[in-house]
PDB file of C-alpha atoms and ligand atoms in Angstrom:
ATOM      1  CA  MET A 274      -5.174  20.361  50.604  1.00 48.00           C
ATOM      2  CA  THR A 275      -7.100  17.653  48.921  1.00 62.00           C
ATOM      3  CA  ARG A 276      -6.089  17.207  45.346  1.00 83.00           C
ATOM      4  CA  GLY A 277      -8.410  15.818  42.810  1.00 96.00           C
ATOM      5  CA  LEU A 278      -7.693  13.234  40.257  1.00 98.00           C
ATOM      6  CA  PHE A 279      -6.498  13.862  36.694  1.00 98.00           C
ATOM      7  CA  VAL A 280      -7.979  11.275  33.984  1.00 98.00           C
ATOM      8  CA  THR A 281      -7.242  11.461  30.434  1.00 98.00           C
ATOM      9  CA  LEU A 282      -8.527   9.520  27.547  1.00 98.00           C
ATOM     10  CA  GLU A 283      -6.579   8.758  24.573  1.00 98.00           C
ATOM     11  CA  GLY A 284      -6.817   6.994  21.228  1.00 97.00           C
ATOM     12  CA  GLY A 285      -7.340   7.341  17.488  1.00 92.00           C
ATOM     13  CA  ASP A 286     -10.190   9.261  16.005  1.00 88.00           C
ATOM     14  CA  GLY A 287     -13.504   7.287  16.409  1.00 89.00           C
ATOM     15  CA  VAL A 288     -12.508   4.765  19.148  1.00 93.00           C
ATOM     16  CA  GLY A 289     -15.314   5.940  21.591  1.00 93.00           C
ATOM     17  CA  LYS A 290     -13.488   8.270  23.988  1.00 96.00           C
ATOM     18  CA  THR A 291     -16.473  10.675  24.449  1.00 95.00           C
ATOM     19  CA  THR A 292     -18.752   7.846  25.034  1.00 96.00           C
ATOM     20  CA  GLN A 293     -16.598   6.470  27.872  1.00 98.00           C
ATOM     21  CA  ALA A 294     -15.794   9.849  29.258  1.00 98.00           C
ATOM     22  CA  GLU A 295     -19.795  10.590  29.690  1.00 97.00           C
ATOM     23  CA  LEU A 296     -20.311   7.482  31.350  1.00 98.00           C
ATOM     24  CA  LEU A 297     -17.372   7.875  33.839  1.00 98.00           C
ATOM     25  CA  ARG A 298     -18.763  11.298  34.370  1.00 98.00           C
ATOM     26  CA  GLU A 299     -22.186  10.001  35.177  1.00 98.00           C
ATOM     27  CA  TRP A 300     -20.796   7.334  37.734  1.00 98.00           C
ATOM     28  CA  LEU A 301     -18.530   9.777  39.504  1.00 97.00           C
ATOM     29  CA  THR A 302     -21.133  12.478  39.831  1.00 97.00           C
ATOM     30  CA  GLY A 303     -23.451   9.740  41.253  1.00 97.00           C
ATOM     31  CA  GLN A 304     -20.808   9.026  43.711  1.00 94.00           C
ATOM     32  CA  GLY A 305     -20.986  12.721  45.029  1.00 96.00           C
ATOM     33  CA  ARG A 306     -17.805  13.789  43.302  1.00 96.00           C
ATOM     34  CA  GLU A 307     -17.302  17.250  41.453  1.00 98.00           C
ATOM     35  CA  VAL A 308     -16.315  16.169  37.816  1.00 98.00           C
ATOM     36  CA  VAL A 309     -15.006  18.636  35.321  1.00 98.00           C
ATOM     37  CA  ARG A 310     -15.313  17.161  31.889  1.00 98.00           C
ATOM     38  CA  THR A 311     -13.049  18.764  29.283  1.00 98.00           C
ATOM     39  CA  ARG A 312     -10.925  18.260  26.029  1.00 98.00           C
ATOM     40  CA  GLU A 313      -8.083  19.048  24.097  1.00 98.00           C
ATOM     41  CA  PRO A 314      -7.777  21.047  21.728  1.00 98.00           C
ATOM     42  CA  GLY A 315     -10.442  23.821  22.592  1.00 98.00           C
ATOM     43  CA  GLY A 316     -11.124  23.142  26.610  1.00 98.00           C
ATOM     44  CA  SER A 317     -10.871  27.138  27.220  1.00 98.00           C
ATOM     45  CA  ASP A 318     -11.927  30.237  25.569  1.00 97.00           C
ATOM     46  CA  VAL A 319      -8.534  30.850  23.887  1.00 98.00           C
ATOM     47  CA  GLY A 320      -8.475  27.062  23.146  1.00 98.00           C
ATOM     48  CA  LEU A 321     -11.604  27.363  21.209  1.00 98.00           C
ATOM     49  CA  GLU A 322     -10.128  29.786  18.760  1.00 98.00           C
ATOM     50  CA  ILE A 323      -6.796  27.681  18.462  1.00 98.00           C
ATOM     51  CA  ARG A 324      -8.920  24.588  18.000  1.00 97.00           C
ATOM     52  CA  GLU A 325     -10.795  26.251  14.915  1.00 97.00           C
ATOM     53  CA  LEU A 326      -7.259  27.238  13.512  1.00 96.00           C
ATOM     54  CA  VAL A 327      -5.539  23.826  14.004  1.00 95.00           C
ATOM     55  CA  LEU A 328      -8.360  21.579  13.036  1.00 94.00           C
ATOM     56  CA  HIS A 329      -9.989  23.517  10.274  1.00 94.00           C
ATOM     57  CA  HIS A 330      -7.494  25.966   8.645  1.00 94.00           C
ATOM     58  CA  ARG A 331      -7.487  25.563   5.033  1.00 91.00           C
ATOM     59  CA  GLY A 332      -4.082  24.865   3.657  1.00 92.00           C
ATOM     60  CA  ASP A 333      -0.881  23.680   5.204  1.00 92.00           C
ATOM     61  CA  ILE A 334       0.353  24.198   8.818  1.00 94.00           C
ATOM     62  CA  SER A 335       3.977  23.278   9.267  1.00 94.00           C
ATOM     63  CA  PRO A 336       4.518  20.284  11.638  1.00 94.00           C
ATOM     64  CA  ARG A 337       6.283  22.604  14.065  1.00 95.00           C
ATOM     65  CA  ALA A 338       3.707  25.184  13.941  1.00 96.00           C
ATOM     66  CA  GLU A 339       0.829  22.561  14.473  1.00 96.00           C
ATOM     67  CA  ALA A 340       2.959  20.946  17.419  1.00 97.00           C
ATOM     68  CA  LEU A 341       3.209  24.699  18.961  1.00 98.00           C
ATOM     69  CA  LEU A 342      -0.474  25.433  18.430  1.00 98.00           C
ATOM     70  CA  TYR A 343      -1.409  22.346  20.540  1.00 98.00           C
ATOM     71  CA  ALA A 344       1.072  23.209  23.257  1.00 98.00           C
ATOM     72  CA  ALA A 345      -0.387  26.673  23.482  1.00 98.00           C
ATOM     73  CA  ASP A 346      -3.758  25.248  23.640  1.00 98.00           C
ATOM     74  CA  ARG A 347      -2.475  22.996  26.380  1.00 98.00           C
ATOM     75  CA  ALA A 348      -0.644  25.503  28.324  1.00 98.00           C
ATOM     76  CA  HIS A 349      -3.612  27.782  28.770  1.00 98.00           C
ATOM     77  CA  HIS A 350      -6.182  25.034  29.390  1.00 98.00           C
ATOM     78  CA  VAL A 351      -3.941  23.516  32.264  1.00 98.00           C
ATOM     79  CA  ALA A 352      -3.416  27.052  33.914  1.00 98.00           C
ATOM     80  CA  THR A 353      -6.980  28.381  33.597  1.00 98.00           C
ATOM     81  CA  VAL A 354      -9.084  25.051  33.816  1.00 98.00           C
ATOM     82  CA  VAL A 355      -7.371  21.874  34.814  1.00 98.00           C
ATOM     83  CA  ARG A 356      -5.070  22.974  37.728  1.00 98.00           C
ATOM     84  CA  PRO A 357      -7.921  25.086  39.414  1.00 98.00           C
ATOM     85  CA  ALA A 358     -10.057  22.164  39.185  1.00 98.00           C
ATOM     86  CA  LEU A 359      -7.534  19.599  40.561  1.00 98.00           C
ATOM     87  CA  GLU A 360      -6.771  22.045  43.422  1.00 97.00           C
ATOM     88  CA  ARG A 361     -10.476  22.277  44.334  1.00 97.00           C
ATOM     89  CA  GLY A 362     -10.295  18.458  44.505  1.00 97.00           C
ATOM     90  CA  ALA A 363     -12.496  17.684  41.527  1.00 98.00           C
ATOM     91  CA  VAL A 364     -11.941  14.661  39.221  1.00 98.00           C
ATOM     92  CA  VAL A 365     -10.959  16.001  35.735  1.00 98.00           C
ATOM     93  CA  ILE A 366     -12.156  13.748  32.775  1.00 98.00           C
ATOM     94  CA  GLN A 367     -10.218  14.956  29.711  1.00 98.00           C
ATOM     95  CA  ASP A 368     -10.355  13.840  26.211  1.00 98.00           C
ATOM     96  CA  ARG A 369      -6.810  14.049  24.885  1.00 98.00           C
ATOM     97  CA  TYR A 370      -3.613  15.352  26.501  1.00 98.00           C
ATOM     98  CA  LEU A 371      -0.005  15.431  25.737  1.00 98.00           C
ATOM     99  CA  ASP A 372       0.103  11.788  24.711  1.00 98.00           C
ATOM    100  CA  SER A 373      -2.024  12.933  21.509  1.00 97.00           C
ATOM    101  CA  SER A 374       0.793  15.353  20.618  1.00 97.00           C
ATOM    102  CA  VAL A 375       3.314  12.707  21.097  1.00 97.00           C
ATOM    103  CA  ALA A 376       1.457  10.302  18.993  1.00 96.00           C
ATOM    104  CA  TYR A 377       0.093  12.616  16.382  1.00 95.00           C
ATOM    105  CA  GLN A 378       2.761  15.245  16.064  1.00 95.00           C
ATOM    106  CA  GLY A 379       5.474  12.829  16.974  1.00 92.00           C
ATOM    107  CA  ALA A 380       4.831   9.615  15.176  1.00 86.00           C
ATOM    108  CA  GLY A 381       2.094  10.899  12.778  1.00 78.00           C
ATOM    109  CA  ARG A 382       4.041  13.908  11.659  1.00 75.00           C
ATOM    110  CA  VAL A 383       7.615  12.491  12.248  1.00 80.00           C
ATOM    111  CA  LEU A 384       8.841  15.114  14.688  1.00 94.00           C
ATOM    112  CA  ASP A 385      11.069  13.818  17.360  1.00 95.00           C
ATOM    113  CA  PRO A 386       8.710  12.342  20.097  1.00 95.00           C
ATOM    114  CA  GLY A 387      10.925  13.323  22.939  1.00 96.00           C
ATOM    115  CA  GLU A 388      10.991  16.993  21.958  1.00 96.00           C
ATOM    116  CA  VAL A 389       7.276  17.034  21.326  1.00 97.00           C
ATOM    117  CA  ARG A 390       6.744  15.551  24.829  1.00 97.00           C
ATOM    118  CA  ARG A 391       9.300  18.115  26.300  1.00 98.00           C
ATOM    119  CA  LEU A 392       7.314  21.004  24.809  1.00 98.00           C
ATOM    120  CA  SER A 393       4.096  19.829  26.476  1.00 98.00           C
ATOM    121  CA  GLU A 394       5.982  19.513  29.778  1.00 98.00           C
ATOM    122  CA  TRP A 395       7.253  22.827  29.581  1.00 98.00           C
ATOM    123  CA  ALA A 396       3.590  24.185  28.571  1.00 98.00           C
ATOM    124  CA  THR A 397       1.898  22.491  31.429  1.00 98.00           C
ATOM    125  CA  GLU A 398       4.927  22.877  33.994  1.00 98.00           C
ATOM    126  CA  GLY A 399       5.267  19.147  34.070  1.00 98.00           C
ATOM    127  CA  LEU A 400       1.489  18.156  34.897  1.00 98.00           C
ATOM    128  CA  LEU A 401       0.879  14.365  34.183  1.00 98.00           C
ATOM    129  CA  PRO A 402      -2.341  12.641  34.449  1.00 98.00           C
ATOM    130  CA  ASP A 403      -2.802  10.231  37.369  1.00 98.00           C
ATOM    131  CA  LEU A 404      -4.409   7.711  34.972  1.00 98.00           C
ATOM    132  CA  THR A 405      -4.462   7.639  31.120  1.00 98.00           C
ATOM    133  CA  ILE A 406      -7.162   5.455  29.641  1.00 98.00           C
ATOM    134  CA  LEU A 407      -6.003   4.115  26.068  1.00 98.00           C
ATOM    135  CA  LEU A 408      -8.856   2.921  23.967  1.00 98.00           C
ATOM    136  CA  ASP A 409      -7.131   0.792  21.271  1.00 98.00           C
ATOM    137  CA  LEU A 410      -8.761   0.232  18.237  1.00 95.00           C
ATOM    138  CA  ASP A 411      -7.675  -0.937  14.798  1.00 93.00           C
ATOM    139  CA  PRO A 412      -7.673   2.246  12.609  1.00 91.00           C
ATOM    140  CA  ALA A 413      -9.870   0.683   9.828  1.00 88.00           C
ATOM    141  CA  ALA A 414     -12.650  -0.223  12.353  1.00 87.00           C
ATOM    142  CA  ALA A 415     -12.522   3.312  13.881  1.00 86.00           C
ATOM    143  CA  ARG A 416     -12.718   4.974  10.439  1.00 82.00           C
ATOM    144  CA  GLY A 417     -15.848   2.905   9.656  1.00 82.00           C
ATOM    145  CA  ARG A 418     -17.459   4.474  12.865  1.00 82.00           C
ATOM    146  CA  LEU A 419     -16.583   7.798  11.888  1.00 79.00           C
ATOM    147  CA  ASP A 420     -17.814   7.343   8.497  1.00 81.00           C
ATOM    148  CA  ALA A 421     -21.098   6.192   9.636  1.00 80.00           C
ATOM    149  CA  ALA A 422     -21.321   9.453  11.987  1.00 79.00           C
ATOM    150  CA  ARG A 423     -20.142  12.320  10.181  1.00 73.00           C
ATOM    151  CA  THR A 424     -19.812  14.279   7.118  1.00 67.00           C
ATOM    152  CA  ARG A 425     -16.914  16.570   7.841  1.00 76.00           C
ATOM    153  CA  TYR A 426     -13.483  15.369   8.472  1.00 78.00           C
ATOM    154  CA  ASP A 427     -10.881  17.640  10.358  1.00 81.00           C
ATOM    155  CA  ARG A 428      -7.280  17.963   9.153  1.00 77.00           C
ATOM    156  CA  LEU A 429      -5.981  15.028  11.090  1.00 74.00           C
ATOM    157  CA  GLU A 430      -8.846  12.616  10.472  1.00 77.00           C
ATOM    158  CA  ALA A 431      -8.476  13.236   6.808  1.00 76.00           C
ATOM    159  CA  GLU A 432      -4.915  11.887   6.804  1.00 74.00           C
ATOM    160  CA  ALA A 433      -4.010   8.529   5.202  1.00 81.00           C
ATOM    161  CA  ALA A 434      -4.671   5.325   6.727  1.00 83.00           C
ATOM    162  CA  GLU A 435      -0.948   4.723   7.281  1.00 88.00           C
ATOM    163  CA  PHE A 436      -0.740   8.064   9.362  1.00 90.00           C
ATOM    164  CA  HIS A 437      -3.480   6.468  11.536  1.00 91.00           C
ATOM    165  CA  GLY A 438      -1.327   3.140  11.940  1.00 93.00           C
ATOM    166  CA  ARG A 439       1.617   4.725  12.963  1.00 93.00           C
ATOM    167  CA  VAL A 440      -0.302   6.917  15.770  1.00 94.00           C
ATOM    168  CA  ARG A 441      -1.856   3.692  16.994  1.00 96.00           C
ATOM    169  CA  GLU A 442       1.638   2.147  17.239  1.00 95.00           C
ATOM    170  CA  ALA A 443       2.935   5.300  19.092  1.00 96.00           C
ATOM    171  CA  TYR A 444       0.064   5.103  21.597  1.00 97.00           C
ATOM    172  CA  LEU A 445       0.671   1.404  22.423  1.00 97.00           C
ATOM    173  CA  ASP A 446       4.423   2.144  22.860  1.00 97.00           C
ATOM    174  CA  LEU A 447       3.593   5.018  25.144  1.00 97.00           C
ATOM    175  CA  ALA A 448       1.438   2.760  27.360  1.00 98.00           C
ATOM    176  CA  GLU A 449       4.196   0.092  27.418  1.00 98.00           C
ATOM    177  CA  ALA A 450       6.665   2.721  28.437  1.00 97.00           C
ATOM    178  CA  GLU A 451       4.467   4.008  31.433  1.00 98.00           C
ATOM    179  CA  PRO A 452       2.369   0.733  32.536  1.00 97.00           C
ATOM    180  CA  GLU A 453       1.557   2.368  35.977  1.00 97.00           C
ATOM    181  CA  ARG A 454      -0.064   5.381  34.238  1.00 98.00           C
ATOM    182  CA  PHE A 455      -1.817   3.877  31.516  1.00 98.00           C
ATOM    183  CA  LEU A 456      -4.838   1.416  31.303  1.00 98.00           C
ATOM    184  CA  VAL A 457      -5.072  -0.120  27.872  1.00 98.00           C
ATOM    185  CA  VAL A 458      -8.314  -1.231  26.887  1.00 98.00           C
ATOM    186  CA  ASP A 459      -9.651  -2.889  23.668  1.00 97.00           C
ATOM    187  CA  ALA A 460     -12.267  -0.574  22.258  1.00 97.00           C
ATOM    188  CA  ALA A 461     -13.836  -3.123  20.049  1.00 96.00           C
ATOM    189  CA  ARG A 462     -15.429  -4.575  23.401  1.00 97.00           C
ATOM    190  CA  PRO A 463     -18.900  -3.874  24.205  1.00 97.00           C
ATOM    191  CA  VAL A 464     -19.409  -0.290  25.681  1.00 97.00           C
ATOM    192  CA  ASP A 465     -20.582  -1.452  29.014  1.00 97.00           C
ATOM    193  CA  GLU A 466     -17.854  -3.821  29.519  1.00 98.00           C
ATOM    194  CA  LEU A 467     -15.139  -1.100  28.880  1.00 98.00           C
ATOM    195  CA  ALA A 468     -16.976   1.225  31.215  1.00 98.00           C
ATOM    196  CA  ARG A 469     -16.804  -1.447  34.141  1.00 98.00           C
ATOM    197  CA  ASP A 470     -13.198  -2.021  33.715  1.00 97.00           C
ATOM    198  CA  ILE A 471     -12.619   1.798  33.484  1.00 98.00           C
ATOM    199  CA  ARG A 472     -14.798   2.264  36.724  1.00 98.00           C
ATOM    200  CA  SER A 473     -12.873  -0.399  38.619  1.00 97.00           C
ATOM    201  CA  ARG A 474      -9.400   1.195  37.807  1.00 97.00           C
ATOM    202  CA  ILE A 475     -10.590   4.556  38.930  1.00 97.00           C
ATOM    203  CA  ALA A 476     -12.187   3.168  42.062  1.00 96.00           C
ATOM    204  CA  ALA A 477      -8.725   1.913  43.170  1.00 95.00           C
ATOM    205  CA  LEU A 478      -7.278   5.543  42.824  1.00 95.00           C
ATOM    206  CA  LEU A 479     -10.057   7.212  44.727  1.00 91.00           C
TER     207      LEU A 479
HETATM  208  P1  TYD B 629     -11.410  15.979  18.156  1.00 90.63           P
HETATM  209  O1  TYD B 629     -12.459  16.251  17.325  1.00 90.63           O
HETATM  210  O2  TYD B 629     -11.328  16.334  19.500  1.00 90.63           O
HETATM  211  O3  TYD B 629     -10.926  14.241  17.728  1.00 90.63           O
HETATM  212  P2  TYD B 629     -11.704  13.137  18.733  1.00 90.63           P
HETATM  213  O4  TYD B 629     -13.316  13.533  18.536  1.00 90.63           O
HETATM  214  O5  TYD B 629     -11.232  12.070  17.519  1.00 90.63           O
HETATM  215  O6  TYD B 629     -10.840  12.999  19.869  1.00 90.63           O
HETATM  216  O7  TYD B 629     -10.087  16.374  17.312  1.00 90.63           O
HETATM  217  C1  TYD B 629      -8.967  16.453  17.730  1.00 90.63           C
HETATM  218  C2  TYD B 629      -7.835  16.048  16.697  1.00 90.63           C
HETATM  219  O8  TYD B 629      -6.607  16.790  17.065  1.00 90.63           O
HETATM  220  C3  TYD B 629      -7.645  14.463  16.600  1.00 90.63           C
HETATM  221  O9  TYD B 629      -7.753  14.378  15.202  1.00 90.63           O
HETATM  222  C4  TYD B 629      -6.136  14.387  17.118  1.00 90.63           C
HETATM  223  C5  TYD B 629      -5.574  15.833  17.104  1.00 90.63           C
HETATM  224  N1  TYD B 629      -4.686  16.396  18.133  1.00 90.63           N
HETATM  225  C6  TYD B 629      -3.379  16.258  17.777  1.00 90.63           C
HETATM  226  O10 TYD B 629      -2.915  15.984  16.682  1.00 90.63           O
HETATM  227  N2  TYD B 629      -2.600  16.736  18.692  1.00 90.63           N
HETATM  228  C7  TYD B 629      -2.846  17.017  20.137  1.00 90.63           C
HETATM  229  O11 TYD B 629      -2.069  17.277  20.763  1.00 90.63           O
HETATM  230  C8  TYD B 629      -4.254  16.914  20.303  1.00 90.63           C
HETATM  231  C9  TYD B 629      -4.676  17.220  21.672  1.00 90.63           C
HETATM  232  C10 TYD B 629      -5.128  16.451  19.295  1.00 90.63           C
END
């Protein structure tokens, strides 16, 4: 059985993950590959309900409850969308996956990062991406992009600058720990240069 390719995009809010995911989708589709573009939270029907809750609930959600909500979204998404697509041989291009939980709920919310990771591994029966693209950007620059583009912030985007600084450091540590899984790109560079670097890494995997 051919197995597809599982590619995730990670990074802080406003670093340009969606733009790069879309460019990658166009390029792969042009090569005749089946591409499934998806995201967490909210990549399934159940996930859309969890997304609304976890991102827009008014009032506090305790850190462990938040971690479990993201893990629940992930469990259903992997079981109903991601695994079936990979089994068909598709390329799955996904905005955010378990590294988001480790970075945001682990470093950001100060839960134990190892426990947060094990929770996601349990939720997904151990599915890891073939490649994770980390778009690295100074949180202040990312915030400038978000301010220009939006009026409504979700619960995590509204966190203090210090929180986003911890998230960035956590991502860089994750990439350093698993260099074969991660491609780290400087998201301050021009969009087309980033897209070219990403394509050449993917081409080597196909
Ligand atoms: P989203 O609008 O998808 O953010 P972006 O466009 O920046 O990717 O919102 C997802 C938010 O949820 C984002 O602030 C990061 C957060 N998040 C977690 O805290 N943990 C997780 O496991 C995931 C998947 C996302």
